[in-house]
Coordinates of C-alpha atoms and ligand atoms in Angstrom, one line a residue:
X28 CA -24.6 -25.1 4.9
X29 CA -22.1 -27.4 2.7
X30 CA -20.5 -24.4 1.8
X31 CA -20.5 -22.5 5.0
X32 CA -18.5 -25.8 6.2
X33 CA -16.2 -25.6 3.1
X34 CA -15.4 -21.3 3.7
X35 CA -14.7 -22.6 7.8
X36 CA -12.1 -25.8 6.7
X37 CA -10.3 -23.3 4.1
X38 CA -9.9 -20.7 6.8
X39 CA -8.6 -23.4 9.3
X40 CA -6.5 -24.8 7.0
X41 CA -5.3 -21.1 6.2
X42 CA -4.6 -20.3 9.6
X43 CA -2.4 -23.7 9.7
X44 CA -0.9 -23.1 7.3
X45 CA 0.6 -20.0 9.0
X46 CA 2.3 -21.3 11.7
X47 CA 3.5 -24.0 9.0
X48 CA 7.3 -22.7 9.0
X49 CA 8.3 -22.7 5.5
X50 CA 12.2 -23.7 4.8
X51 CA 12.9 -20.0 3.4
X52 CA 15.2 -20.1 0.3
X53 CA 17.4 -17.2 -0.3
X54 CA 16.1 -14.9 -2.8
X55 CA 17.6 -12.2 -4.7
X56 CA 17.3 -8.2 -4.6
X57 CA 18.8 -6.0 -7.0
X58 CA 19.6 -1.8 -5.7
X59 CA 21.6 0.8 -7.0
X60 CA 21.6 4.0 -5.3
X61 CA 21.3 5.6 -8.4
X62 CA 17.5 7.6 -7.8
X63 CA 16.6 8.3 -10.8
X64 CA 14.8 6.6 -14.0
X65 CA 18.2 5.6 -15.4
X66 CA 18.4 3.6 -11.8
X67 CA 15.3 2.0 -12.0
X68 CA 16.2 0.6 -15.6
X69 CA 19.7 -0.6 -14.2
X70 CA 17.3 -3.0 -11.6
X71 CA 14.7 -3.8 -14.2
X72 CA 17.9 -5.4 -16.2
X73 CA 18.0 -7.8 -13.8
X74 CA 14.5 -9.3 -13.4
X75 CA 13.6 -8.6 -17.1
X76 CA 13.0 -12.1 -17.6
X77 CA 10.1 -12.3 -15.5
X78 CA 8.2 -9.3 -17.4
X79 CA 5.9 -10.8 -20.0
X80 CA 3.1 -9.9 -22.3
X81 CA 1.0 -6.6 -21.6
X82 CA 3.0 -4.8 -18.6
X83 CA 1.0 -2.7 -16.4
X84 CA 3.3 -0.1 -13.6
X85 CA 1.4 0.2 -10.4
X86 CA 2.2 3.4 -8.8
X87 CA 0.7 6.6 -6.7
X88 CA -0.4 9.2 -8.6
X89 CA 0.0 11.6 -5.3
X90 CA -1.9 13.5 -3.1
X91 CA -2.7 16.9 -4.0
X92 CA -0.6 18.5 -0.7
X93 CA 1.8 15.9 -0.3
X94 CA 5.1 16.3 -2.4
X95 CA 6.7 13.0 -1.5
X96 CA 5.2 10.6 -3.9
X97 CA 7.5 9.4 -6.7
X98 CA 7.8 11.2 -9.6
X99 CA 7.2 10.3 -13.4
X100 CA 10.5 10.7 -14.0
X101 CA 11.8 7.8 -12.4
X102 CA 9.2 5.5 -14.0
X103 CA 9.1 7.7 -17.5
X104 CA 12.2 5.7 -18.9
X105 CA 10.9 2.0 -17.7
X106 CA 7.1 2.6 -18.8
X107 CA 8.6 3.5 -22.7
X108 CA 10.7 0.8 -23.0
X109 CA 7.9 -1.5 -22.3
X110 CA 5.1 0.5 -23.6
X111 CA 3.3 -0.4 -20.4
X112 CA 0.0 1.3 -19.0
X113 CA 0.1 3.2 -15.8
X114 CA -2.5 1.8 -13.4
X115 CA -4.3 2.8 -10.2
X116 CA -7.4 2.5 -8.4
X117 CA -9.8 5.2 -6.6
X118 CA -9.4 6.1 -2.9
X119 CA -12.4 5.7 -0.2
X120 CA -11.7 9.3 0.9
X121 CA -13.2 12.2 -0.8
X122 CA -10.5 14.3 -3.1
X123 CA -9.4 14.1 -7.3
X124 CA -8.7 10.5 -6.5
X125 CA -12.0 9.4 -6.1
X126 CA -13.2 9.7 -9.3
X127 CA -12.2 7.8 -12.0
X128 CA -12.1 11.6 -13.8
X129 CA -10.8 13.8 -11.8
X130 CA -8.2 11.0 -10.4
X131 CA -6.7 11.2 -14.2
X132 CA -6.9 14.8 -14.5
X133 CA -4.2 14.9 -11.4
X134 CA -1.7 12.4 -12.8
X135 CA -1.5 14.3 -15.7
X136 CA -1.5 18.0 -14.3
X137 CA 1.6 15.4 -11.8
X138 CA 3.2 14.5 -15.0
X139 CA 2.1 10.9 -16.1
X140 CA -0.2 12.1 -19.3
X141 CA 2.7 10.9 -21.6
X142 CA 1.6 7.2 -21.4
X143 CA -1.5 5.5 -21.4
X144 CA -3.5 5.4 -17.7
X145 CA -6.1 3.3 -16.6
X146 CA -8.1 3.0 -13.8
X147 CA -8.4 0.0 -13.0
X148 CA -11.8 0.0 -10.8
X149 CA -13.2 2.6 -12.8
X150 CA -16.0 0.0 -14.8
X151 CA -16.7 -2.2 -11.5
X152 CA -15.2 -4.8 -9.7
X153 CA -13.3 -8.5 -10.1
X154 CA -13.7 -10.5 -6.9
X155 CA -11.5 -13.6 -6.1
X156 CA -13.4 -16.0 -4.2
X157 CA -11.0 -16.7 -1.5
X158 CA -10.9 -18.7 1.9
X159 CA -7.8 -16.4 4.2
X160 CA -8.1 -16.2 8.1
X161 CA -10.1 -12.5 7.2
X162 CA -11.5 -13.1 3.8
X163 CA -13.7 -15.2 1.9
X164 CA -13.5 -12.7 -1.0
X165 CA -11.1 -10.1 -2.6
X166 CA -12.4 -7.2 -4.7
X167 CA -10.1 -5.5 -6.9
X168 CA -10.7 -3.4 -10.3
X169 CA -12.2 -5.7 -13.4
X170 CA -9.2 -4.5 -15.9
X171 CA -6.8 -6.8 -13.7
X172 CA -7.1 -9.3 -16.0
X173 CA -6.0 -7.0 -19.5
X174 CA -2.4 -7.0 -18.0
X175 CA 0.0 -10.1 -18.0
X176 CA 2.6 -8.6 -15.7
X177 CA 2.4 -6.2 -13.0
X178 CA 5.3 -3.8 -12.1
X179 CA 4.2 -3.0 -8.6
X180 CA 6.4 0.4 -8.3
X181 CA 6.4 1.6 -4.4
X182 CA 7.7 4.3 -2.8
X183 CA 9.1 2.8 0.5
X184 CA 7.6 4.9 3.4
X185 CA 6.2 5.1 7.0
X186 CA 1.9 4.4 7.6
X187 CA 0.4 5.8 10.5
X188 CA -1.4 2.4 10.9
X189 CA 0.8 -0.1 9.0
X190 CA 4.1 0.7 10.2
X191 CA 5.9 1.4 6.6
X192 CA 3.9 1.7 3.2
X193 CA 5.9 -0.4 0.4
X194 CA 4.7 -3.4 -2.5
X195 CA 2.5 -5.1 0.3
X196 CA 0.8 -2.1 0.6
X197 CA 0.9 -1.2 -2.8
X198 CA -0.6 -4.6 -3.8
X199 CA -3.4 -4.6 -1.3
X200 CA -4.4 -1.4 -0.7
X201 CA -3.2 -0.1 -4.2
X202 CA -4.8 -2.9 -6.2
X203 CA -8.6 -3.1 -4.2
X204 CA -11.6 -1.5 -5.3
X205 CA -13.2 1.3 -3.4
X206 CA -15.0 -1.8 -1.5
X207 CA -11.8 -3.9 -1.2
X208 CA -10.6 -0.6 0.4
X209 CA -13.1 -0.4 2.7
X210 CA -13.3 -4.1 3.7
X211 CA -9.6 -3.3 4.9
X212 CA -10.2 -0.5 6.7
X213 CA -13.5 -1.7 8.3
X214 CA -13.6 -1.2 11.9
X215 CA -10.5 0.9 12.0
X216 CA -12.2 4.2 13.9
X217 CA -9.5 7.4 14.6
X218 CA -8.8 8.2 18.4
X219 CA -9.7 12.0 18.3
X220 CA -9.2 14.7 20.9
X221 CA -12.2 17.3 21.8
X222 CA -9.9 19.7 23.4
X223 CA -7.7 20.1 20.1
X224 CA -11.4 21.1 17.9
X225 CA -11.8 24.6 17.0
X226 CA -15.3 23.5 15.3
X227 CA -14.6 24.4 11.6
X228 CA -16.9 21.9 10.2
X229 CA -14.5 20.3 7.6
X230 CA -14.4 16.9 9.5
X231 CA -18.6 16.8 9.6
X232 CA -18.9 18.1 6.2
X233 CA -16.1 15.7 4.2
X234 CA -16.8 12.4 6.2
X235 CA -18.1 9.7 3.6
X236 CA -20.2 8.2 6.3
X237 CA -21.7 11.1 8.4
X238 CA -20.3 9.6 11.0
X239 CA -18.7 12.7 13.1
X240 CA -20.9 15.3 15.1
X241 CA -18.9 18.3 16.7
X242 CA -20.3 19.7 20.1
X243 CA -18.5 17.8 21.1
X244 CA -16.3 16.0 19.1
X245 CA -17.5 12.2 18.6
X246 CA -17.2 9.6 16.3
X247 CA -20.4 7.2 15.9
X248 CA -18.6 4.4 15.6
X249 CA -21.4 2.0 14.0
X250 CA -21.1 4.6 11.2
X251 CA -17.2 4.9 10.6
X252 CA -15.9 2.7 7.4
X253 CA -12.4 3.3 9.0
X254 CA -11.9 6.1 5.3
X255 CA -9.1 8.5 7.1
X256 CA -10.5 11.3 5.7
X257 CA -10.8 12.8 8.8
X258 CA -7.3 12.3 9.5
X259 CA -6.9 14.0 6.3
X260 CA -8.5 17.1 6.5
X261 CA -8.5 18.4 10.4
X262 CA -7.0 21.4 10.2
X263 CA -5.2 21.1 14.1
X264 CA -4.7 17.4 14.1
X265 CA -7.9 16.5 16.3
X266 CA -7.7 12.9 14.8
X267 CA -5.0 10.4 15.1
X268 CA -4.8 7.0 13.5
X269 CA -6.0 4.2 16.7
X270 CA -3.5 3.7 19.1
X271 CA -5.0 0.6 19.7
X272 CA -2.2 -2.4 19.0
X273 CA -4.7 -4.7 17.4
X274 CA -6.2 -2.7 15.5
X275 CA -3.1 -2.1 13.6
X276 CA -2.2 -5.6 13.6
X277 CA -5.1 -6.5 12.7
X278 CA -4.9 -4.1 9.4
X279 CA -1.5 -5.5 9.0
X280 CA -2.9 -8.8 9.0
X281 CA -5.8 -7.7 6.3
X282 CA -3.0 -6.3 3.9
X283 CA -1.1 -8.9 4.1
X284 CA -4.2 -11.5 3.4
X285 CA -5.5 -9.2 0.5
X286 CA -1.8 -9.1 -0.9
X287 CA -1.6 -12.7 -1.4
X288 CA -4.6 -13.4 -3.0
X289 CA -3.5 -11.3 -5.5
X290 CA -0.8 -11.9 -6.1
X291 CA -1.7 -16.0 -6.0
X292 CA -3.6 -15.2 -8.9
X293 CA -1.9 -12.0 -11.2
X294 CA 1.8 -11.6 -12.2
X295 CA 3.7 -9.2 -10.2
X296 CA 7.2 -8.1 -9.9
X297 CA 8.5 -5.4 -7.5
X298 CA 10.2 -2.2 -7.6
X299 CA 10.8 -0.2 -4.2
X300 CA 12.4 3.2 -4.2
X301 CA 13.9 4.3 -1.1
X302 CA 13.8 8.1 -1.0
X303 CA 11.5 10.8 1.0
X304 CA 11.5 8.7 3.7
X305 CA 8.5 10.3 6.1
X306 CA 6.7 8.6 9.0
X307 CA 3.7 9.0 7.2
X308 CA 2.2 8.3 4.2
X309 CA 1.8 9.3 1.0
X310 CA -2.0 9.6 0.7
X311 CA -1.2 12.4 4.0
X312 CA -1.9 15.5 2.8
X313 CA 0.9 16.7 5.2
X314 CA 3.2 14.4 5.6
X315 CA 6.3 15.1 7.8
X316 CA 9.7 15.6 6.9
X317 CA 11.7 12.5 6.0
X318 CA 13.7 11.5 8.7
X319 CA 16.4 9.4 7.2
X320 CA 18.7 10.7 3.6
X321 CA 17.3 8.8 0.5
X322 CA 18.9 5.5 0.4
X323 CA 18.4 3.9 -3.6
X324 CA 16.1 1.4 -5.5
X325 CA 15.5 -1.9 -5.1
X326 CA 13.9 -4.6 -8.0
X327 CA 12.7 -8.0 -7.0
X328 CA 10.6 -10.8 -8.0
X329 CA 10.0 -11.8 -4.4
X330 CA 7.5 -9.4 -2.4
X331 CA 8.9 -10.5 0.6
X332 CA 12.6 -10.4 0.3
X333 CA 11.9 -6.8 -1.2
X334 CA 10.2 -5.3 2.3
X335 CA 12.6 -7.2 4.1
X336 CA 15.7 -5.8 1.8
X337 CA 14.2 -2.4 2.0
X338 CA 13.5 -2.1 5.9
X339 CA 17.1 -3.5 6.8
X340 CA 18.2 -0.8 4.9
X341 CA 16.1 1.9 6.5
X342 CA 16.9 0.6 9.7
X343 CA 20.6 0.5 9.2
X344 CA 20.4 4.4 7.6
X345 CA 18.6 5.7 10.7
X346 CA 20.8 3.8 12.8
X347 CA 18.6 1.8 14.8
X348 CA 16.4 -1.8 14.8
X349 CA 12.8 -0.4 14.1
X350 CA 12.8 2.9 12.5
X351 CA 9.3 3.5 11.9
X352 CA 8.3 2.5 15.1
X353 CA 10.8 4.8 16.5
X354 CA 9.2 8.1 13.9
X355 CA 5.8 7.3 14.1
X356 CA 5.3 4.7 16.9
X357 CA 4.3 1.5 14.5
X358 CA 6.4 -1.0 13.8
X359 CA 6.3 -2.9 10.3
X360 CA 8.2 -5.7 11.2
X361 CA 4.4 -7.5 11.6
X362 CA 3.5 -6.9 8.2
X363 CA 6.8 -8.8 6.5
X364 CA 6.6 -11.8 9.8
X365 CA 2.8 -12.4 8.7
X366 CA 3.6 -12.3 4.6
X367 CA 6.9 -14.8 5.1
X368 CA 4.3 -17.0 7.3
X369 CA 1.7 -17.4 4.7
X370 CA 4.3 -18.6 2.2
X371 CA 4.3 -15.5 0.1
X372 CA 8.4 -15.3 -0.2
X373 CA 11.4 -15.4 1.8
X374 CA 12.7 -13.2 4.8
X375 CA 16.2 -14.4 3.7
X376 CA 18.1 -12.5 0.6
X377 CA 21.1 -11.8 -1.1
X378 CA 21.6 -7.8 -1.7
X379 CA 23.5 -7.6 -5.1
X380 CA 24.3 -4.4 -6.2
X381 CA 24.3 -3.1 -9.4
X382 CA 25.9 -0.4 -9.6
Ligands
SF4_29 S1 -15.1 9.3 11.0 FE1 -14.6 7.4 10.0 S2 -15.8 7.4 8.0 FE2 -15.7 9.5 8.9 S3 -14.0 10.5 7.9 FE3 -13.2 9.7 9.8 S4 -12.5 7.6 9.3 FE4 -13.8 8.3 7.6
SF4_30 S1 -12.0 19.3 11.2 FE1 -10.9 19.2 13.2 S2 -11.1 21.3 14.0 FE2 -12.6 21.1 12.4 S3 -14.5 20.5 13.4 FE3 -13.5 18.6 12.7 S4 -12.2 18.0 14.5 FE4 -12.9 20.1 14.9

C-alpha cells in the first residue's frame, strides 16, 4: 500500500513537473554538411570533452529491404579513433534482428564486422525503477552499464507513428529490451483495410501474437502487442500505422518518458545525420523515397537542442513549418514540446558551423 502511495506521489509530482516551464538556456549544436565519416569526426571535435571512459556508438544496423539506414562508413572513422563498441538491441518483430545471432550476422554481411558489437539485451534485462506519468519501470539490455559514454548516432528520419525517428527515438526505442519495446508499443493496434487483402497468409503466419485472422481481415485487439510486423510484411499495404491522434501522442509521450530515464541515469551524447530523408522509417522494409536533398550532420550534448536543430533544418529544406506531417501525416513537433517539458534540454540553440 506504502508503496503504491509512493509510485502515485512520484507520478503526480512528474506530471507537475511538466507543465513546470523551465527557463531554457541556450545550448549548442555543431553541423557540417560534410556527409561522410570525415564529417562526423569534424562534429565529434567539438563535444570531445564530454566522451569518457569505455564509448559505446548506438546505431541501426538496417533492415534487410530498406537501404536508407546509415552506413558504416560514416561511423567507421569515429568508432577507431575511440576504439568504441557498436551497440544495439533486438526488435519485437520477427526478422535477423530478433536474434541476438542472426541480428550480428546482418551488421556484418552491412559492413560493421570491423569493430567489436554487442548486443546489448542479448543476456537479459536491466530495469530502472522509475516513477514517469507512463512508467514505474524501464527495461533496457543488462550490458548498459559496461559503457561510460554513449554516442547515440541517429539517422534523422520520418515515423509512421512518431512523426520523425532521431536520438529520442534512438534512445528509447533503440536502447529497450524486447519488453521495453513492447511496453512502448502496447496498445498501439494498425488500422487495416479488408478490401486491400488478397489473402496470402504472411500477415497470420508472421504475427508474434496470433493476433490476425483473414476471412476477413481482423485484428483481435486483446491480442496485438502493437509489434508492426504486420505493417512490415503486407504485401499490398492492407495495414497502416493508427490514424488515431492519441494513440500517437500517446507513443510520443512513452518515448519521450523511456528517453529520459535513460538518459537520467547513462552518459549520452548525440550525433544526427541528416540525409535519406523518407517519411518512413528505417525499420520499413519499404520505405519511400526521401523527400527532401540530404542536409549534413549535427553533434550535440543536449538531446533536445539536437531534434530541435535538426527538424528546423528539415523544415526549412522542404520549405515548409511541419514537414513530416506534411509526407506522412504526423507531426514531431509533440515529441521535442513533451522532452523540453520534462526538463531533458533546451528547445533554444546556437547552430555553429564547422565547416
Ligand atoms: S496484429 Fe499486432 S501483434 Fe500482430 S503483427 Fe500486427 S502489430 Fe504485431
Ligand atoms: S499480408 Fe496483407 S494481403 Fe496477405 S493476408 Fe495479410 S492482410 Fe491480406
Amino acid at each position: 500500500m506504502a508503496m503504491k502511495k509512493n509510485i502515485l506521489f512520484g507520478a503526480l509530482v512528474f506530471l507537475l513537473a511538466g507543465h513546470i516551464v523551465f527557463a531554457q538556456k541556450t545550448s549548442t549544436v555543431y553541423f557540417t554538411k560534410d556527409i561522410s565519416g570525415q564529417g562526423v569526426l569534424k562534429v565529434y571535435q567539438k563535444i570531445k570533452d564530454s566522451v569518457k571512459g569505455r564509448v559505446a556508438v548506438k546505431v541501426h544496423f538496417g533492415e534487410e529491404g530498406n537501404k536508407n539506414y546509415l552506413k558504416p562508413e560514416l561511423s567507421k572513422p569515429l568508432v577507431e579513433l575511440l576504439k568504441a563498441t557498436y551497440v544495439e538491441t533486438n526488435v519485437l518483430y520477427s526478422g535477423p534482428r530478433q536474434k541476438t545471432e542472426s541480428h550480428i550476422k546482418l551488421a556484418k554481411a552491412h559492413g560493421f564486422g570491423f569493430a567489436p558489437i554487442d548486443i546489448l539485451d542479448s543476456q537479459g534485462e536491466k530495469i530502472y525503477i522509475c516513477s514517469t506519468a507512463c512508467y514505474t519501470r524501464v527495461l533496457a539490455g543488462s550490458h548498459m552499464d559496461r559503457y561510460n559514454t554513449f554516442i547515440i548516432f541517429s539517422h534523422f528520419k520520418g515515423h509512421g507513428l512518431a512523426g520523425f525517428g532521431g536520438a529520442i527515438k534512438n534512445v528509447a526505442m533503440g536502447l529497450a529490451s524486447r519488453m521495453g519495446k513492447r511496453a512502448m508499443h502496447a496498445d498501439y493496434v494498425p488500422d487495416y483495410d479488408t478490401s486491400k487483402c488478397i489473402r496470402c497468409g504472411t500477415c497470420v503466419k508472421q504475427c508474434p501474437a496470433g493476433a490476425i485472422s483473414i476471412n476477413p481481415l481482423k485484428i483481435d485487439t486483446r491480442k496485438c502487442i502493437g509489434c508492426g510486423q504486420c505493417l512490415k510484411d503486407c504485401p499490398v499495404q492492407a495495414f497502416e500505422a493508427s490514424r488515431d491522434r492519441i494513440s500517437s501522442e500517446l507513443f510520443n509521450r512513452r518515448l519521450v518518458e523511456y528517453a529520459k530515464v535513460l538518459s537520467d541515469s547513462n552518459h549520452f551524447v548525440y550525433i544526427n545525420v541528416l540525409a535519406n530523408i523518407s517519411p518512413d522509417c528505417d525499420c520499413s522494409g519499404r520505405a519511400r523515397k526521401p523527400f527532401t536533398g540530404d542536409i549534413g550532420i549535427l553533434a550535440s550534448t543536449d538531446l533536445v537542442a539536437i531534434e530541435q536543430a535538426s527538424l528546423d533544418l528539415v523544415n526549412q529544406a522542404h520549405k515548409c513549418q511541419d514537414a513530416f506531417l506534411k509526407e506522412s501525416g504526423r507531426s514531431g513537433n509533440m515529441q521535442i514540446e513533451y522532452a523540453a517539458r520534462l526538463g531533458m534540454g533546451s528547445r533554444k540553440y546556437k547552430l555553429i558551423g564547422v565547416d
